[in-house]
Short mmCIF file of C-alpha atoms in Angstrom, two decimals:
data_model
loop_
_atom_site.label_atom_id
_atom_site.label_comp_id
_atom_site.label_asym_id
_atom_site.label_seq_id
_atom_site.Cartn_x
_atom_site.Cartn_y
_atom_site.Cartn_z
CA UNK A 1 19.76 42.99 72.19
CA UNK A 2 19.90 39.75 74.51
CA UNK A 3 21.38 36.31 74.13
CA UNK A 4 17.80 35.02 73.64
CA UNK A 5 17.36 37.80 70.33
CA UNK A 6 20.79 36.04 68.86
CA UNK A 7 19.97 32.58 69.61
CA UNK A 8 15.99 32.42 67.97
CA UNK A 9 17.72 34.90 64.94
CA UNK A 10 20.49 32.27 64.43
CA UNK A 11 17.39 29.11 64.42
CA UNK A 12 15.49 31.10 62.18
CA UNK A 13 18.50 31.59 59.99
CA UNK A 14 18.93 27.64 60.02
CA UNK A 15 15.56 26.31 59.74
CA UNK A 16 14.76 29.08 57.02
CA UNK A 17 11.38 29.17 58.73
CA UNK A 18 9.54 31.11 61.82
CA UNK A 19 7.09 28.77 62.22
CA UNK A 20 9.44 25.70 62.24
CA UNK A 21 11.40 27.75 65.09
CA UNK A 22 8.16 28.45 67.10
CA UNK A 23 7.55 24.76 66.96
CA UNK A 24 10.64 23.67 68.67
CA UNK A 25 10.69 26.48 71.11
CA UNK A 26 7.19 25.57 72.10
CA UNK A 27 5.97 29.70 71.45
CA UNK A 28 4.02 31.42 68.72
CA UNK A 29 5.42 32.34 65.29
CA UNK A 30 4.64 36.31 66.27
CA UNK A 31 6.97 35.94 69.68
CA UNK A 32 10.07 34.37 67.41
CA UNK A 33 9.27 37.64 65.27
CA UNK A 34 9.47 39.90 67.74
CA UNK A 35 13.20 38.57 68.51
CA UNK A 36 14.12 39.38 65.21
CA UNK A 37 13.00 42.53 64.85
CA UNK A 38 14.24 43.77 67.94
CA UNK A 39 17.69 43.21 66.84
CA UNK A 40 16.48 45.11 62.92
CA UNK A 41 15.36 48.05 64.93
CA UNK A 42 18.26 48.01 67.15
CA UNK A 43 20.91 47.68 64.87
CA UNK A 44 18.87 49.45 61.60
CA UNK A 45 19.48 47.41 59.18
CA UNK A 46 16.98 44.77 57.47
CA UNK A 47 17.98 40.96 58.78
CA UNK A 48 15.88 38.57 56.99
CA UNK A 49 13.94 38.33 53.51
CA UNK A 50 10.75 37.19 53.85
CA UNK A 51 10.08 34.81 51.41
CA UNK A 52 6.14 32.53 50.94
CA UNK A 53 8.14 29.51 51.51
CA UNK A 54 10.42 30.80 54.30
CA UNK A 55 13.12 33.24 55.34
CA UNK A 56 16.42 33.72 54.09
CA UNK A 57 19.17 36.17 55.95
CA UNK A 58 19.89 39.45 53.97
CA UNK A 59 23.43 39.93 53.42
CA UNK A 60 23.74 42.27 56.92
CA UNK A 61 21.75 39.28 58.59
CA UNK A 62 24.54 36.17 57.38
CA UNK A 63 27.04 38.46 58.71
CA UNK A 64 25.45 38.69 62.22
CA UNK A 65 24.29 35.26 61.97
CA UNK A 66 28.15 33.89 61.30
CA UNK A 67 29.66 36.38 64.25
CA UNK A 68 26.72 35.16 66.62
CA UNK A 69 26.84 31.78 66.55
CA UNK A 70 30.79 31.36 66.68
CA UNK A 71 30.25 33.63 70.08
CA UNK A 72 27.35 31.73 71.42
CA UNK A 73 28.38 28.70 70.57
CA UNK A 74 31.95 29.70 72.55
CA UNK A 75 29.78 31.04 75.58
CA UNK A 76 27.58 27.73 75.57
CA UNK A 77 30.31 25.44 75.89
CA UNK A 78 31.84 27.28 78.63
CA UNK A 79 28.67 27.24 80.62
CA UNK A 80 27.96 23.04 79.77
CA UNK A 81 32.21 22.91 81.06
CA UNK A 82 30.64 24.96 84.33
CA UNK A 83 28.30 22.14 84.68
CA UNK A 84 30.28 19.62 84.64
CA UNK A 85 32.93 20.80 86.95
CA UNK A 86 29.68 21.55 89.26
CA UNK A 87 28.36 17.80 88.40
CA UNK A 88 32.02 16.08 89.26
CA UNK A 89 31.84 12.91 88.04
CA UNK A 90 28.27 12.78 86.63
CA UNK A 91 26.99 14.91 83.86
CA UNK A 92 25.53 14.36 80.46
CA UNK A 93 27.70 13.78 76.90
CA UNK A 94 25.28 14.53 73.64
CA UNK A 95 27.04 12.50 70.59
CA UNK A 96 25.55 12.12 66.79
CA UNK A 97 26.50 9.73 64.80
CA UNK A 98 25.04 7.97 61.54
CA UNK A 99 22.86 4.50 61.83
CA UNK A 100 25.82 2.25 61.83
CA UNK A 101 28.28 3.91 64.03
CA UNK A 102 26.99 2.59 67.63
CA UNK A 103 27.15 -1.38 66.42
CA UNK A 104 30.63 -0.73 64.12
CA UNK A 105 32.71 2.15 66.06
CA UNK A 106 31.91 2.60 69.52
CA UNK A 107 30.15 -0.44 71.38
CA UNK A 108 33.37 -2.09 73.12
CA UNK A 109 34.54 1.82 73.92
CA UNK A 110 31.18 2.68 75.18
CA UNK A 111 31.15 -0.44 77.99
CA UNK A 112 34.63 0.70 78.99
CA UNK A 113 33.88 4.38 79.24
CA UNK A 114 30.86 3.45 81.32
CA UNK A 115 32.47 1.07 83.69
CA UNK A 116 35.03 4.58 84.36
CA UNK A 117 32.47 7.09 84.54
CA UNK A 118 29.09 5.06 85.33
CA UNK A 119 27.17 7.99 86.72
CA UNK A 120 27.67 9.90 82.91
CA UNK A 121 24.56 9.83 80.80
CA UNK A 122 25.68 9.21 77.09
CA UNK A 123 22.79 10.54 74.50
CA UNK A 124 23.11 9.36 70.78
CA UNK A 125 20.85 11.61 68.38
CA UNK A 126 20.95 9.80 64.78
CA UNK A 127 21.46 11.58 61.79
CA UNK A 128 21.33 10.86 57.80
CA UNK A 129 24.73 12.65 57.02
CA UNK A 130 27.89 14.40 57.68
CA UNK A 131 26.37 17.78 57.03
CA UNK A 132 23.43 16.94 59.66
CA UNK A 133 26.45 16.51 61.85
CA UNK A 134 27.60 19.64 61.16
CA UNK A 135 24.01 21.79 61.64
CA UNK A 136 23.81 19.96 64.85
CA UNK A 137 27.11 21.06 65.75
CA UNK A 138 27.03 24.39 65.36
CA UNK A 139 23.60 24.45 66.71
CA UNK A 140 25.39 23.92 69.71
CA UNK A 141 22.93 20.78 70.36
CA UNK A 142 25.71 17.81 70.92
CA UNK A 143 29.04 17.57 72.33
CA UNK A 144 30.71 14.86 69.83
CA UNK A 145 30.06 14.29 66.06
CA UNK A 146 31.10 10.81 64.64
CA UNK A 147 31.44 11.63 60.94
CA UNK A 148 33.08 10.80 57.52
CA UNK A 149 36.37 12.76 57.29
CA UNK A 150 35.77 15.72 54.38
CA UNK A 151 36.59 19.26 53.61
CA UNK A 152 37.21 21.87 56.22
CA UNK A 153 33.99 23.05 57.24
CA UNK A 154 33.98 26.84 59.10
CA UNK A 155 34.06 26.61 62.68
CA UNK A 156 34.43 23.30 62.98
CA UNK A 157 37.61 20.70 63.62
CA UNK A 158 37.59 16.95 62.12
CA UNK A 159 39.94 14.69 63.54
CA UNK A 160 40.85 11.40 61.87
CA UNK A 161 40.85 8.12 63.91
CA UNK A 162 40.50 5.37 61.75
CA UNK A 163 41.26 4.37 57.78
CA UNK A 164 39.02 2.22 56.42
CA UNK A 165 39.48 0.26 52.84
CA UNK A 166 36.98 -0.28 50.66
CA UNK A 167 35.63 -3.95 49.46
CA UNK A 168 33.00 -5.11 47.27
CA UNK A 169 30.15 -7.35 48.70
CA UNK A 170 29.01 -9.87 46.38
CA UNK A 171 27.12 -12.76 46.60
CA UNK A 172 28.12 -15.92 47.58
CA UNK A 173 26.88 -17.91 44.43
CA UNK A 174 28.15 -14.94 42.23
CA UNK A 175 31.02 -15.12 39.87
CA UNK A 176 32.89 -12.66 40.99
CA UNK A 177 32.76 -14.48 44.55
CA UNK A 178 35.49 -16.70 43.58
CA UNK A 179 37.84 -13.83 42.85
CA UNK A 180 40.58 -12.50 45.85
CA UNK A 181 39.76 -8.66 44.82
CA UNK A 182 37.59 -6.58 42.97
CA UNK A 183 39.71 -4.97 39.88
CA UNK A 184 38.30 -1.34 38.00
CA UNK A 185 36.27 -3.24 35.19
CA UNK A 186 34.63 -5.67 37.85
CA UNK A 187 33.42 -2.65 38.92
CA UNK A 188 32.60 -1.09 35.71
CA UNK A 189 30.62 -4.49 34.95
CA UNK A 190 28.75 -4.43 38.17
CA UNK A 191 25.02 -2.56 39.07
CA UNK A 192 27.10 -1.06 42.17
CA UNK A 193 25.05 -0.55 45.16
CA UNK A 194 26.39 3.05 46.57
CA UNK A 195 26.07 5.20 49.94
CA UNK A 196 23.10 7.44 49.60
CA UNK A 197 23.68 10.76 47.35
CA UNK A 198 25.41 13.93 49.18
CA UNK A 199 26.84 11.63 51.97
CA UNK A 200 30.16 12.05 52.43
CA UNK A 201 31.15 8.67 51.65
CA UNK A 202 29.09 8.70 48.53
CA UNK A 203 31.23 12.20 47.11
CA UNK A 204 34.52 10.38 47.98
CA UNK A 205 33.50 7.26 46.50
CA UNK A 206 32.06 8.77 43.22
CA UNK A 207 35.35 11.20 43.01
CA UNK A 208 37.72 7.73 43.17
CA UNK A 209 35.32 5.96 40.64
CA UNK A 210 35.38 8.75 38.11
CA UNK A 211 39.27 8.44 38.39
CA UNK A 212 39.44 5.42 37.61
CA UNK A 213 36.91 5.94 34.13
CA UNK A 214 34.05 3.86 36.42
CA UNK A 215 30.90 5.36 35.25
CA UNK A 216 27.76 3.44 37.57
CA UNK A 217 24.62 2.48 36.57
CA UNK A 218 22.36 5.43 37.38
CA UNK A 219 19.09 3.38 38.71
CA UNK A 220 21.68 1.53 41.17
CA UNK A 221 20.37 1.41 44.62
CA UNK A 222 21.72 3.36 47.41
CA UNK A 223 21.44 2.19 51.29
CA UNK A 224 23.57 2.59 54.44
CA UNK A 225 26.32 0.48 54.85
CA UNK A 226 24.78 -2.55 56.76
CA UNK A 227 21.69 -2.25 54.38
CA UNK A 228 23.83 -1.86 51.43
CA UNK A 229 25.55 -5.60 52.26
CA UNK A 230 21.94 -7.54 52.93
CA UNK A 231 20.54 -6.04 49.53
CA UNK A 232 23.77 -7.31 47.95
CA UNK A 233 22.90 -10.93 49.71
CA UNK A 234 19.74 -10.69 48.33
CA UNK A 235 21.34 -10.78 44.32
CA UNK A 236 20.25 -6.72 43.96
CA UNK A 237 23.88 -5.54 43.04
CA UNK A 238 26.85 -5.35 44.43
CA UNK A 239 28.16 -3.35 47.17
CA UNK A 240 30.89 -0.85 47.86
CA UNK A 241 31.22 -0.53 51.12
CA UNK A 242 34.09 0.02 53.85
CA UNK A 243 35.45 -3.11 55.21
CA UNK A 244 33.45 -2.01 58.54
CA UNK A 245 34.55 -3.00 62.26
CA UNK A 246 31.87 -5.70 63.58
CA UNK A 247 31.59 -7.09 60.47
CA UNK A 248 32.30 -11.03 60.94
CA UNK A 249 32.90 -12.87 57.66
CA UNK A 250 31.95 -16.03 59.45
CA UNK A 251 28.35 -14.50 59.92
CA UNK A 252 28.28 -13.80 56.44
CA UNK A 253 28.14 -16.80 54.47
CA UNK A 254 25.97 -15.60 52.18
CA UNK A 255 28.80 -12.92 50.92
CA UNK A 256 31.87 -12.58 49.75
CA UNK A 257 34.15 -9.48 50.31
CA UNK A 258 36.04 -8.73 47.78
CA UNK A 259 38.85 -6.29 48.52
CA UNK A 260 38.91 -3.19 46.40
CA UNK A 261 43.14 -2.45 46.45
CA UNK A 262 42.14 0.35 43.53
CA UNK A 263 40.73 2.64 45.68
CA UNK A 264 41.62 4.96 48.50
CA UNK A 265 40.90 3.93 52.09
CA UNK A 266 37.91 6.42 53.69
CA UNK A 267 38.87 8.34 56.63
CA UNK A 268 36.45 8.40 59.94
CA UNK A 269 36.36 10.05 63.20
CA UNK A 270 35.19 12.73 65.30
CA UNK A 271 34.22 16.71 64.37
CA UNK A 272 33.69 19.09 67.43
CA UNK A 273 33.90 23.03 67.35
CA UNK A 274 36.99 23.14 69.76
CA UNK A 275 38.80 20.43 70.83
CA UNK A 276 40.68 23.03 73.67
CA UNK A 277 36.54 22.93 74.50
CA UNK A 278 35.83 19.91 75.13
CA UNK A 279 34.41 19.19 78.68
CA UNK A 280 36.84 16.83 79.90
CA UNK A 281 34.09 14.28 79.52
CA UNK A 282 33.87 14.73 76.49
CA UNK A 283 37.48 14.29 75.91
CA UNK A 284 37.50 11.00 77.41
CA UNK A 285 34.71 9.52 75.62
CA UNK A 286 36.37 10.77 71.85
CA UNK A 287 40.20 9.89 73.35
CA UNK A 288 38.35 5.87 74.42
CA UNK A 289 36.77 5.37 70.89
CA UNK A 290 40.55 6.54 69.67
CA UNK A 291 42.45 4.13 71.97
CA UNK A 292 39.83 1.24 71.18
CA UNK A 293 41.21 1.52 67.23
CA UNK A 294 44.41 1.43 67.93
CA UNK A 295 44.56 -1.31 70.40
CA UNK A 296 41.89 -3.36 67.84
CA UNK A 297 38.90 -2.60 70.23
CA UNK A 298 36.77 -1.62 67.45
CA UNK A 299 36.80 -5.34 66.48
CA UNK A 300 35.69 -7.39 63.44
CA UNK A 301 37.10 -9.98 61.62
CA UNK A 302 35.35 -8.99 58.42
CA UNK A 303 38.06 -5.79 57.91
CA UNK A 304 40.96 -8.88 59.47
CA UNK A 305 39.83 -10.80 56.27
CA UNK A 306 40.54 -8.18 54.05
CA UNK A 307 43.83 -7.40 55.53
CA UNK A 308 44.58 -10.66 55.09
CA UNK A 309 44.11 -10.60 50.87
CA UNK A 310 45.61 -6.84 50.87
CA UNK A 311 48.18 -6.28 53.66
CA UNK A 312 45.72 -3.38 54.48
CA UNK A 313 42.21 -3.14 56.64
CA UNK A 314 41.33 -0.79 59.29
CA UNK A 315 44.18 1.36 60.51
CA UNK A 316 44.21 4.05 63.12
CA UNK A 317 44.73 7.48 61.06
CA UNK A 318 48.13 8.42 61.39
CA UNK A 319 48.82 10.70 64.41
CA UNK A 320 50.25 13.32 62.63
CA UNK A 321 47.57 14.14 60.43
CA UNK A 322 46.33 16.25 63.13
CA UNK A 323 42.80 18.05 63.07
CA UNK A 324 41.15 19.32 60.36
CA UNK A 325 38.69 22.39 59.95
CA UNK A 326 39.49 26.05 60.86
#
């Protein structure tokens, strides 16, 4: 049994799929085989269903899958913290992060943290959700997750840095637009334009609806945030979307954004495996995105607006909520 058997038995386990595993290790379907039946011969128990549209871990295999990643993933971090110690100063930080969170969370933080640490090469993969956050983290592929707070996912910690309120993007010849919020029936009464299904943001959002008796229109569109605004512009809906950092109200005549007081603010921030981890890199890229929030680097007069009608826009989380995850 090597490293190498527990790492392609662990991809196969993710991707469901020994061909899709031979294709990103640039090797032949029979070679990521082998690998798994090395460790079924060694250990005697069967590891993997074979299945005509894939492979799916046999109860033995998701127990050696879960034990092997949570070690490899520990021993890969060590060696990338090796590397960086060798590298001094230089070295590479892996972050993913959804479409909008360059332009919205991180731009003024990335100049500073460059300007510190200018020989550091900062790679941004982008992903469609939370949960692609997650596979990529316990892949082991990235250093730093920007995600929507959620439940505690296994073998990973979520830490809270910002609080975000919710407002409703109408348009500016709309009726609503001459309201100063958005009340539960104006939402009941409008074709709401909602984050994309099984995001994060969409299950939070739906779960506060529903409390509230706010039933949407099924055929409503869904769109990322910035996407979700511009088809709300266009007279498609309206929007419910965070009152986002970056967003300038002044650049937005074409909108009006309505706070939403009757819903809970959304939480985001980072997700790692171990914080105690982290490459000290690492640690000062997530701590600079932290400090920007709380000393209003993150910007945008579009969540100042709202606080102005509520009393409430973007907030750092609180410090004692801690990490979540286990």
């Amino acid at each position: 049994m090597t490293l190498d058997d527990l790492r392609v038995f662990i991809a196969v386990c993710r991707a469901g799929s020994l061909s899709a595993v031979a294709r990103d290790l640039s090797c032949t379907q029979s070679a990521v085989s082998q690998h798994v039946k090395r460790l079924e011969r060694e250990l005697g128990v069967s590891l993997v269903e074979r299945h005509p549209r894939g492979v799916v871990p046999t109860s033995a295999g998701r127990i050696l899958q879960e034990a092997a990643a949570d070690g490899i993933g520990g021993i890969d971090l060590a060696l990338r913290r090796l590397r960086d110690l060798v590298a001094g100063d230089g070295g590479q930080l892996r972050i993913t992060t959804g479409a909008t969170t360059v332009r919205h969370f991180m731009s003024g933080a990335i100049v500073d943290f460059k300007r510190r640490h200018p020989q550091v090469s900062l790679e941004f993969q982008t992903v469609s959700s939370s949960r692609s956050c997650f596979d990529a983290l316990a892949a082991d592929d990235i250093d730093l997750a920007w995600i929507t707070i959620g439940p505690a996912v296994r073998g990973i910690e979520q830490r809270p840095v910002v609080e975000l309120p919710w407002v409703l993007a109408v348009a500016a010849d709309a009726p609503l637009a001459a309201r100063t919020r958005a009340e539960p029936p104006d939402l009941a009464a409008a074709r709401l334009i909602r984050p994309p299904q099984r995001s994060t943001s969409r299950v939070q959002l739906d779960g506060a609806l529903g409390e509230l008796g706010i039933t949407p229109t099924p055929d409503a569109s869904e769109a990322d945030w910035d996407t979700a605004i511009l088809l709300a512009e266009l007279g498609l809906g309206e929007a419910v979307v965070p009152a986002l950092p970056g967003w300038d109200a002044a650049a937005l005549p074409g909108l009006r954004l309505l706070p939403i007081p009757a819903l809970p603010t959304l939480s985001v921030g980072w997700a790692v495996r171990r914080w105690d981890a982290l490459s000290p890199l690492a640690r000062a890229f997530a701590d600079t995105v932290a400090r920007a929030s709380r000393e209003g680097g993150l910007g945008g007069t579009a969540a100042e607006g709202v606080a102005s009608a509520t009393g409430a826009g973007a907030q750092p989380a609180s410090a004692d909520s801690g990490s979540r995850g286990r």
